[in-house]
Amino acid sequence: MNEDSIQGPLALVSLGDLSATSREAGSAQARVTSALLRCVGRWGLSKTTIEDVAKEAGVSRATVYRLFPGGKNAIMQAAVLGEIRSLLAVLTVELAGVDQVEDCLTVAMHHAAQFLEQHQALSFMRDHESALLDQLLSFEQLDLLFLTAAQVMKPVLLRFMDEAAAITVGMWVARLVVSYVAEPSAEFDLCKEQDSRRLVRMFLLPGISAPPLKRRPG
């Protein structure tokens, strides 16, 4: 196995790393992770080498390995974290003024689906490297991803429900988004807001036990 290969499933970072500043936009690390994603979007993860990433980022191989001693696997982990941050920023803006639980879930699902659907690297892997994508996102990894998504959504959902319910509902939203983006449905296109709302009404709202329909005071 060569130095550029992926040596196992990705280990998603902890939620606490979401506030880290070492890989902010414009940093050397961010340039490298962005370069990896652009390469993956063009020709896939399996064909992308450290040399490709270094050239795309405008740095040397030595710089890439200094920033990411773990090689391509470490860069991909950092890239996943960066994309989670980007999605969090989108959802934070979109959910800021929402005061109905149905609207909250609809907006979150709709914008998350749009973000993932328009992601070139993810789209390439889904269409051409599905086995590798499955390997990287094992059941264990997906559970971590869903839990991370739930923690991200929790502050918003706490406007409408208690903490336990907020985490559970956040995980439901994440599972539905990943499921429908990974295997598109003829019945529901979550990139269309009306379809996201219909899915929320059919599968999410009935499962929420007597939720307050409006923002909780305070």
PDB file of C-alpha atoms in Angstrom:
ATOM      1  CA  MET A   1       0.000   0.000   0.000  1.00  0.00           C
ATOM      2  CA  ASN A   2       1.571   3.308  -1.056  1.00  0.00           C
ATOM      3  CA  GLU A   3       1.838   6.554   0.842  1.00  0.00           C
ATOM      4  CA  ASP A   4      -1.105   8.130  -0.984  1.00  0.00           C
ATOM      5  CA  SER A   5      -3.656   5.424  -0.203  1.00  0.00           C
ATOM      6  CA  ILE A   6      -6.524   5.562   2.227  1.00  0.00           C
ATOM      7  CA  GLN A   7      -5.766   3.025   4.943  1.00  0.00           C
ATOM      8  CA  GLY A   8      -9.178   2.667   6.519  1.00  0.00           C
ATOM      9  CA  PRO A   9     -12.438   4.426   7.348  1.00  0.00           C
ATOM     10  CA  LEU A  10     -12.244   8.056   8.313  1.00  0.00           C
ATOM     11  CA  ALA A  11     -12.456   8.899  11.971  1.00  0.00           C
ATOM     12  CA  LEU A  12     -14.736  11.897  12.279  1.00  0.00           C
ATOM     13  CA  VAL A  13     -13.472  14.599  14.572  1.00  0.00           C
ATOM     14  CA  SER A  14     -15.212  15.537  17.783  1.00  0.00           C
ATOM     15  CA  LEU A  15     -17.741  18.342  17.867  1.00  0.00           C
ATOM     16  CA  GLY A  16     -15.368  20.396  19.997  1.00  0.00           C
ATOM     17  CA  ASP A  17     -13.059  20.720  16.996  1.00  0.00           C
ATOM     18  CA  LEU A  18     -15.747  22.642  15.127  1.00  0.00           C
ATOM     19  CA  SER A  19     -14.669  25.800  16.936  1.00  0.00           C
ATOM     20  CA  ALA A  20     -10.970  25.296  16.213  1.00  0.00           C
ATOM     21  CA  THR A  21      -9.285  28.097  14.291  1.00  0.00           C
ATOM     22  CA  SER A  22      -6.163  26.344  12.952  1.00  0.00           C
ATOM     23  CA  ARG A  23      -7.840  25.588   9.613  1.00  0.00           C
ATOM     24  CA  GLU A  24      -9.782  28.776   9.001  1.00  0.00           C
ATOM     25  CA  ALA A  25     -10.361  29.876   5.405  1.00  0.00           C
ATOM     26  CA  GLY A  26      -7.154  31.274   3.938  1.00  0.00           C
ATOM     27  CA  SER A  27      -4.823  29.246   6.159  1.00  0.00           C
ATOM     28  CA  ALA A  28      -2.276  26.867   4.675  1.00  0.00           C
ATOM     29  CA  GLN A  29      -4.270  23.892   5.955  1.00  0.00           C
ATOM     30  CA  ALA A  30      -7.455  25.200   4.348  1.00  0.00           C
ATOM     31  CA  ARG A  31      -5.699  25.650   1.002  1.00  0.00           C
ATOM     32  CA  VAL A  32      -4.584  22.026   1.119  1.00  0.00           C
ATOM     33  CA  THR A  33      -7.978  20.621   2.110  1.00  0.00           C
ATOM     34  CA  SER A  34      -9.701  22.728  -0.563  1.00  0.00           C
ATOM     35  CA  ALA A  35      -7.182  21.488  -3.113  1.00  0.00           C
ATOM     36  CA  LEU A  36      -7.935  17.875  -2.195  1.00  0.00           C
ATOM     37  CA  LEU A  37     -11.674  18.421  -2.618  1.00  0.00           C
ATOM     38  CA  ARG A  38     -11.174  20.069  -6.012  1.00  0.00           C
ATOM     39  CA  CYS A  39      -9.044  17.138  -7.181  1.00  0.00           C
ATOM     40  CA  VAL A  40     -11.589  14.619  -5.916  1.00  0.00           C
ATOM     41  CA  GLY A  41     -14.332  16.542  -7.711  1.00  0.00           C
ATOM     42  CA  ARG A  42     -12.408  16.234 -10.986  1.00  0.00           C
ATOM     43  CA  TRP A  43     -11.132  12.656 -11.009  1.00  0.00           C
ATOM     44  CA  GLY A  44     -11.955  11.020  -7.685  1.00  0.00           C
ATOM     45  CA  LEU A  45     -10.252  10.178  -4.420  1.00  0.00           C
ATOM     46  CA  SER A  46      -8.542   6.970  -5.556  1.00  0.00           C
ATOM     47  CA  LYS A  47      -6.707   8.739  -8.396  1.00  0.00           C
ATOM     48  CA  THR A  48      -5.742  11.785  -6.359  1.00  0.00           C
ATOM     49  CA  THR A  49      -2.162  11.790  -5.094  1.00  0.00           C
ATOM     50  CA  ILE A  50      -0.319  13.996  -2.636  1.00  0.00           C
ATOM     51  CA  GLU A  51       1.531  15.403  -5.654  1.00  0.00           C
ATOM     52  CA  ASP A  52      -1.804  16.417  -7.187  1.00  0.00           C
ATOM     53  CA  VAL A  53      -2.904  18.086  -3.961  1.00  0.00           C
ATOM     54  CA  ALA A  54       0.390  19.945  -3.551  1.00  0.00           C
ATOM     55  CA  LYS A  55       0.288  21.232  -7.130  1.00  0.00           C
ATOM     56  CA  GLU A  56      -3.345  22.316  -6.818  1.00  0.00           C
ATOM     57  CA  ALA A  57      -2.647  24.085  -3.504  1.00  0.00           C
ATOM     58  CA  GLY A  58       0.502  25.756  -4.831  1.00  0.00           C
ATOM     59  CA  VAL A  59       2.777  24.228  -2.190  1.00  0.00           C
ATOM     60  CA  SER A  60       5.424  21.514  -2.054  1.00  0.00           C
ATOM     61  CA  ARG A  61       4.864  17.873  -1.099  1.00  0.00           C
ATOM     62  CA  ALA A  62       7.048  18.522   1.922  1.00  0.00           C
ATOM     63  CA  THR A  63       4.722  21.311   3.028  1.00  0.00           C
ATOM     64  CA  VAL A  64       1.684  19.056   2.642  1.00  0.00           C
ATOM     65  CA  TYR A  65       3.290  16.361   4.798  1.00  0.00           C
ATOM     66  CA  ARG A  66       4.418  18.943   7.349  1.00  0.00           C
ATOM     67  CA  LEU A  67       0.836  20.186   7.649  1.00  0.00           C
ATOM     68  CA  PHE A  68      -0.702  16.694   7.482  1.00  0.00           C
ATOM     69  CA  PRO A  69       1.781  13.999   8.587  1.00  0.00           C
ATOM     70  CA  GLY A  70      -0.940  11.394   8.094  1.00  0.00           C
ATOM     71  CA  GLY A  71      -1.063  12.041   4.359  1.00  0.00           C
ATOM     72  CA  LYS A  72      -4.206  11.857   2.260  1.00  0.00           C
ATOM     73  CA  ASN A  73      -6.295  10.255   4.994  1.00  0.00           C
ATOM     74  CA  ALA A  74      -5.501  13.109   7.389  1.00  0.00           C
ATOM     75  CA  ILE A  75      -6.253  15.726   4.723  1.00  0.00           C
ATOM     76  CA  MET A  76      -9.622  14.125   4.040  1.00  0.00           C
ATOM     77  CA  GLN A  77     -10.483  14.121   7.733  1.00  0.00           C
ATOM     78  CA  ALA A  78      -9.671  17.819   7.912  1.00  0.00           C
ATOM     79  CA  ALA A  79     -11.674  18.440   4.736  1.00  0.00           C
ATOM     80  CA  VAL A  80     -14.718  16.730   6.264  1.00  0.00           C
ATOM     81  CA  LEU A  81     -14.400  18.991   9.288  1.00  0.00           C
ATOM     82  CA  GLY A  82     -14.147  22.054   7.076  1.00  0.00           C
ATOM     83  CA  GLU A  83     -17.261  21.077   5.133  1.00  0.00           C
ATOM     84  CA  ILE A  84     -19.179  20.521   8.371  1.00  0.00           C
ATOM     85  CA  ARG A  85     -18.166  24.039   9.410  1.00  0.00           C
ATOM     86  CA  SER A  86     -19.353  25.422   6.075  1.00  0.00           C
ATOM     87  CA  LEU A  87     -22.707  23.665   6.367  1.00  0.00           C
ATOM     88  CA  LEU A  88     -23.029  24.879   9.949  1.00  0.00           C
ATOM     89  CA  ALA A  89     -22.480  28.455   8.783  1.00  0.00           C
ATOM     90  CA  VAL A  90     -25.207  28.085   6.151  1.00  0.00           C
ATOM     91  CA  LEU A  91     -27.696  26.595   8.624  1.00  0.00           C
ATOM     92  CA  THR A  92     -26.900  29.205  11.275  1.00  0.00           C
ATOM     93  CA  VAL A  93     -27.886  31.988   8.888  1.00  0.00           C
ATOM     94  CA  GLU A  94     -30.931  30.231   7.462  1.00  0.00           C
ATOM     95  CA  LEU A  95     -32.355  29.176  10.842  1.00  0.00           C
ATOM     96  CA  ALA A  96     -31.748  32.448  12.682  1.00  0.00           C
ATOM     97  CA  GLY A  97     -35.262  33.829  12.332  1.00  0.00           C
ATOM     98  CA  VAL A  98     -37.281  30.600  12.213  1.00  0.00           C
ATOM     99  CA  ASP A  99     -39.990  30.401  14.885  1.00  0.00           C
ATOM    100  CA  GLN A 100     -41.935  27.250  13.955  1.00  0.00           C
ATOM    101  CA  VAL A 101     -40.624  23.729  14.476  1.00  0.00           C
ATOM    102  CA  GLU A 102     -41.933  22.605  11.062  1.00  0.00           C
ATOM    103  CA  ASP A 103     -40.155  25.485   9.378  1.00  0.00           C
ATOM    104  CA  CYS A 104     -36.979  24.753  11.349  1.00  0.00           C
ATOM    105  CA  LEU A 105     -36.857  21.119  10.214  1.00  0.00           C
ATOM    106  CA  THR A 106     -37.821  21.993   6.643  1.00  0.00           C
ATOM    107  CA  VAL A 107     -35.194  24.710   6.285  1.00  0.00           C
ATOM    108  CA  ALA A 108     -32.481  22.516   7.832  1.00  0.00           C
ATOM    109  CA  MET A 109     -33.304  19.559   5.607  1.00  0.00           C
ATOM    110  CA  HIS A 110     -33.693  21.631   2.437  1.00  0.00           C
ATOM    111  CA  HIS A 111     -30.457  23.613   2.785  1.00  0.00           C
ATOM    112  CA  ALA A 112     -28.420  20.619   3.958  1.00  0.00           C
ATOM    113  CA  ALA A 113     -29.620  18.630   0.930  1.00  0.00           C
ATOM    114  CA  GLN A 114     -28.770  21.502  -1.419  1.00  0.00           C
ATOM    115  CA  PHE A 115     -25.314  21.852   0.131  1.00  0.00           C
ATOM    116  CA  LEU A 116     -24.553  18.136  -0.290  1.00  0.00           C
ATOM    117  CA  GLU A 117     -26.111  17.837  -3.749  1.00  0.00           C
ATOM    118  CA  GLN A 118     -23.993  20.720  -5.067  1.00  0.00           C
ATOM    119  CA  HIS A 119     -20.800  19.312  -3.512  1.00  0.00           C
ATOM    120  CA  GLN A 120     -18.635  18.267  -6.473  1.00  0.00           C
ATOM    121  CA  ALA A 121     -16.338  15.901  -4.574  1.00  0.00           C
ATOM    122  CA  LEU A 122     -19.214  14.078  -2.915  1.00  0.00           C
ATOM    123  CA  SER A 123     -21.141  13.891  -6.192  1.00  0.00           C
ATOM    124  CA  PHE A 124     -18.161  12.380  -8.016  1.00  0.00           C
ATOM    125  CA  MET A 125     -17.607   9.771  -5.331  1.00  0.00           C
ATOM    126  CA  ARG A 126     -21.303   8.927  -5.197  1.00  0.00           C
ATOM    127  CA  ASP A 127     -21.454   8.464  -8.982  1.00  0.00           C
ATOM    128  CA  HIS A 128     -18.058   6.862  -9.652  1.00  0.00           C
ATOM    129  CA  GLU A 129     -16.541   5.653  -6.370  1.00  0.00           C
ATOM    130  CA  SER A 130     -19.535   4.405  -4.439  1.00  0.00           C
ATOM    131  CA  ALA A 131     -17.624   1.471  -2.933  1.00  0.00           C
ATOM    132  CA  LEU A 132     -14.910   3.782  -1.634  1.00  0.00           C
ATOM    133  CA  LEU A 133     -17.505   6.203  -0.306  1.00  0.00           C
ATOM    134  CA  ASP A 134     -19.195   3.312   1.504  1.00  0.00           C
ATOM    135  CA  GLN A 135     -15.840   2.315   2.947  1.00  0.00           C
ATOM    136  CA  LEU A 136     -15.120   5.803   4.193  1.00  0.00           C
ATOM    137  CA  LEU A 137     -18.599   6.212   5.644  1.00  0.00           C
ATOM    138  CA  SER A 138     -19.137   2.940   7.447  1.00  0.00           C
ATOM    139  CA  PHE A 139     -22.131   2.458   9.729  1.00  0.00           C
ATOM    140  CA  GLU A 140     -19.989   3.488  12.675  1.00  0.00           C
ATOM    141  CA  GLN A 141     -18.823   6.606  10.858  1.00  0.00           C
ATOM    142  CA  LEU A 142     -22.390   7.513   9.892  1.00  0.00           C
ATOM    143  CA  ASP A 143     -23.508   7.214  13.514  1.00  0.00           C
ATOM    144  CA  LEU A 144     -20.774   9.679  14.464  1.00  0.00           C
ATOM    145  CA  LEU A 145     -21.789  11.960  11.611  1.00  0.00           C
ATOM    146  CA  PHE A 146     -25.459  11.875  12.642  1.00  0.00           C
ATOM    147  CA  LEU A 147     -24.564  12.604  16.251  1.00  0.00           C
ATOM    148  CA  THR A 148     -22.357  15.508  15.171  1.00  0.00           C
ATOM    149  CA  ALA A 149     -25.171  16.893  13.028  1.00  0.00           C
ATOM    150  CA  ALA A 150     -27.573  16.576  15.949  1.00  0.00           C
ATOM    151  CA  GLN A 151     -25.200  18.485  18.220  1.00  0.00           C
ATOM    152  CA  VAL A 152     -24.908  21.198  15.576  1.00  0.00           C
ATOM    153  CA  MET A 153     -28.686  21.530  15.292  1.00  0.00           C
ATOM    154  CA  LYS A 154     -29.351  21.234  19.027  1.00  0.00           C
ATOM    155  CA  PRO A 155     -29.069  24.953  19.926  1.00  0.00           C
ATOM    156  CA  VAL A 156     -31.715  25.767  17.316  1.00  0.00           C
ATOM    157  CA  LEU A 157     -34.017  22.884  18.219  1.00  0.00           C
ATOM    158  CA  LEU A 158     -33.855  23.794  21.907  1.00  0.00           C
ATOM    159  CA  ARG A 159     -36.106  26.708  21.026  1.00  0.00           C
ATOM    160  CA  PHE A 160     -38.875  24.180  20.487  1.00  0.00           C
ATOM    161  CA  MET A 161     -38.158  21.083  22.607  1.00  0.00           C
ATOM    162  CA  ASP A 162     -36.040  19.678  25.424  1.00  0.00           C
ATOM    163  CA  GLU A 163     -32.438  18.532  24.964  1.00  0.00           C
ATOM    164  CA  ALA A 164     -33.087  14.814  24.572  1.00  0.00           C
ATOM    165  CA  ALA A 165     -35.736  15.411  21.922  1.00  0.00           C
ATOM    166  CA  ALA A 166     -33.535  17.960  20.144  1.00  0.00           C
ATOM    167  CA  ILE A 167     -30.693  15.449  19.755  1.00  0.00           C
ATOM    168  CA  THR A 168     -33.038  12.700  18.578  1.00  0.00           C
ATOM    169  CA  VAL A 169     -34.794  14.924  16.039  1.00  0.00           C
ATOM    170  CA  GLY A 170     -31.465  16.310  14.810  1.00  0.00           C
ATOM    171  CA  MET A 171     -30.279  12.766  14.122  1.00  0.00           C
ATOM    172  CA  TRP A 172     -33.513  11.983  12.272  1.00  0.00           C
ATOM    173  CA  VAL A 173     -32.987  14.996  10.024  1.00  0.00           C
ATOM    174  CA  ALA A 174     -29.386  14.007   9.305  1.00  0.00           C
ATOM    175  CA  ARG A 175     -30.336  10.392   8.522  1.00  0.00           C
ATOM    176  CA  LEU A 176     -33.065  11.456   6.109  1.00  0.00           C
ATOM    177  CA  VAL A 177     -30.844  13.955   4.307  1.00  0.00           C
ATOM    178  CA  VAL A 178     -27.965  11.482   3.876  1.00  0.00           C
ATOM    179  CA  SER A 179     -30.359   8.729   2.797  1.00  0.00           C
ATOM    180  CA  TYR A 180     -32.123  10.772   0.140  1.00  0.00           C
ATOM    181  CA  VAL A 181     -28.934  12.411  -1.177  1.00  0.00           C
ATOM    182  CA  ALA A 182     -27.086   9.070  -1.367  1.00  0.00           C
ATOM    183  CA  GLU A 183     -30.038   7.331  -3.041  1.00  0.00           C
ATOM    184  CA  PRO A 184     -32.255   9.943  -4.729  1.00  0.00           C
ATOM    185  CA  SER A 185     -35.988   9.294  -4.616  1.00  0.00           C
ATOM    186  CA  ALA A 186     -38.481   9.869  -7.412  1.00  0.00           C
ATOM    187  CA  GLU A 187     -41.020  10.934  -4.786  1.00  0.00           C
ATOM    188  CA  PHE A 188     -38.933  13.379  -2.747  1.00  0.00           C
ATOM    189  CA  ASP A 189     -36.345  15.848  -4.011  1.00  0.00           C
ATOM    190  CA  LEU A 190     -35.063  17.472  -0.837  1.00  0.00           C
ATOM    191  CA  CYS A 191     -33.461  20.241  -2.877  1.00  0.00           C
ATOM    192  CA  LYS A 192     -37.035  21.435  -3.423  1.00  0.00           C
ATOM    193  CA  GLU A 193     -38.391  23.110  -0.312  1.00  0.00           C
ATOM    194  CA  GLN A 194     -41.917  21.799  -0.846  1.00  0.00           C
ATOM    195  CA  ASP A 195     -40.648  18.208  -0.926  1.00  0.00           C
ATOM    196  CA  SER A 196     -38.612  18.764   2.226  1.00  0.00           C
ATOM    197  CA  ARG A 197     -41.691  20.147   3.972  1.00  0.00           C
ATOM    198  CA  ARG A 198     -43.809  17.220   2.811  1.00  0.00           C
ATOM    199  CA  LEU A 199     -41.213  14.778   4.175  1.00  0.00           C
ATOM    200  CA  VAL A 200     -41.091  16.651   7.479  1.00  0.00           C
ATOM    201  CA  ARG A 201     -44.874  16.496   7.807  1.00  0.00           C
ATOM    202  CA  MET A 202     -45.039  12.805   6.886  1.00  0.00           C
ATOM    203  CA  PHE A 203     -42.097  11.358   8.815  1.00  0.00           C
ATOM    204  CA  LEU A 204     -40.747  13.830  11.379  1.00  0.00           C
ATOM    205  CA  LEU A 205     -43.610  15.754  12.944  1.00  0.00           C
ATOM    206  CA  PRO A 206     -45.690  12.622  13.746  1.00  0.00           C
ATOM    207  CA  GLY A 207     -42.701  11.199  15.614  1.00  0.00           C
ATOM    208  CA  ILE A 208     -42.209  14.237  17.826  1.00  0.00           C
ATOM    209  CA  SER A 209     -44.140  13.730  21.031  1.00  0.00           C
ATOM    210  CA  ALA A 210     -46.368  16.766  21.614  1.00  0.00           C
ATOM    211  CA  PRO A 211     -43.777  19.367  20.546  1.00  0.00           C
ATOM    212  CA  PRO A 212     -44.474  23.041  21.142  1.00  0.00           C
ATOM    213  CA  LEU A 213     -45.163  24.377  17.659  1.00  0.00           C
ATOM    214  CA  LYS A 214     -43.692  27.793  18.329  1.00  0.00           C
ATOM    215  CA  ARG A 215     -40.480  29.110  19.778  1.00  0.00           C
ATOM    216  CA  ARG A 216     -40.097  28.471  23.494  1.00  0.00           C
ATOM    217  CA  PRO A 217     -39.899  31.703  25.512  1.00  0.00           C
ATOM    218  CA  GLY A 218     -36.535  32.869  26.804  1.00  0.00           C
TER     219      GLY A 218
END
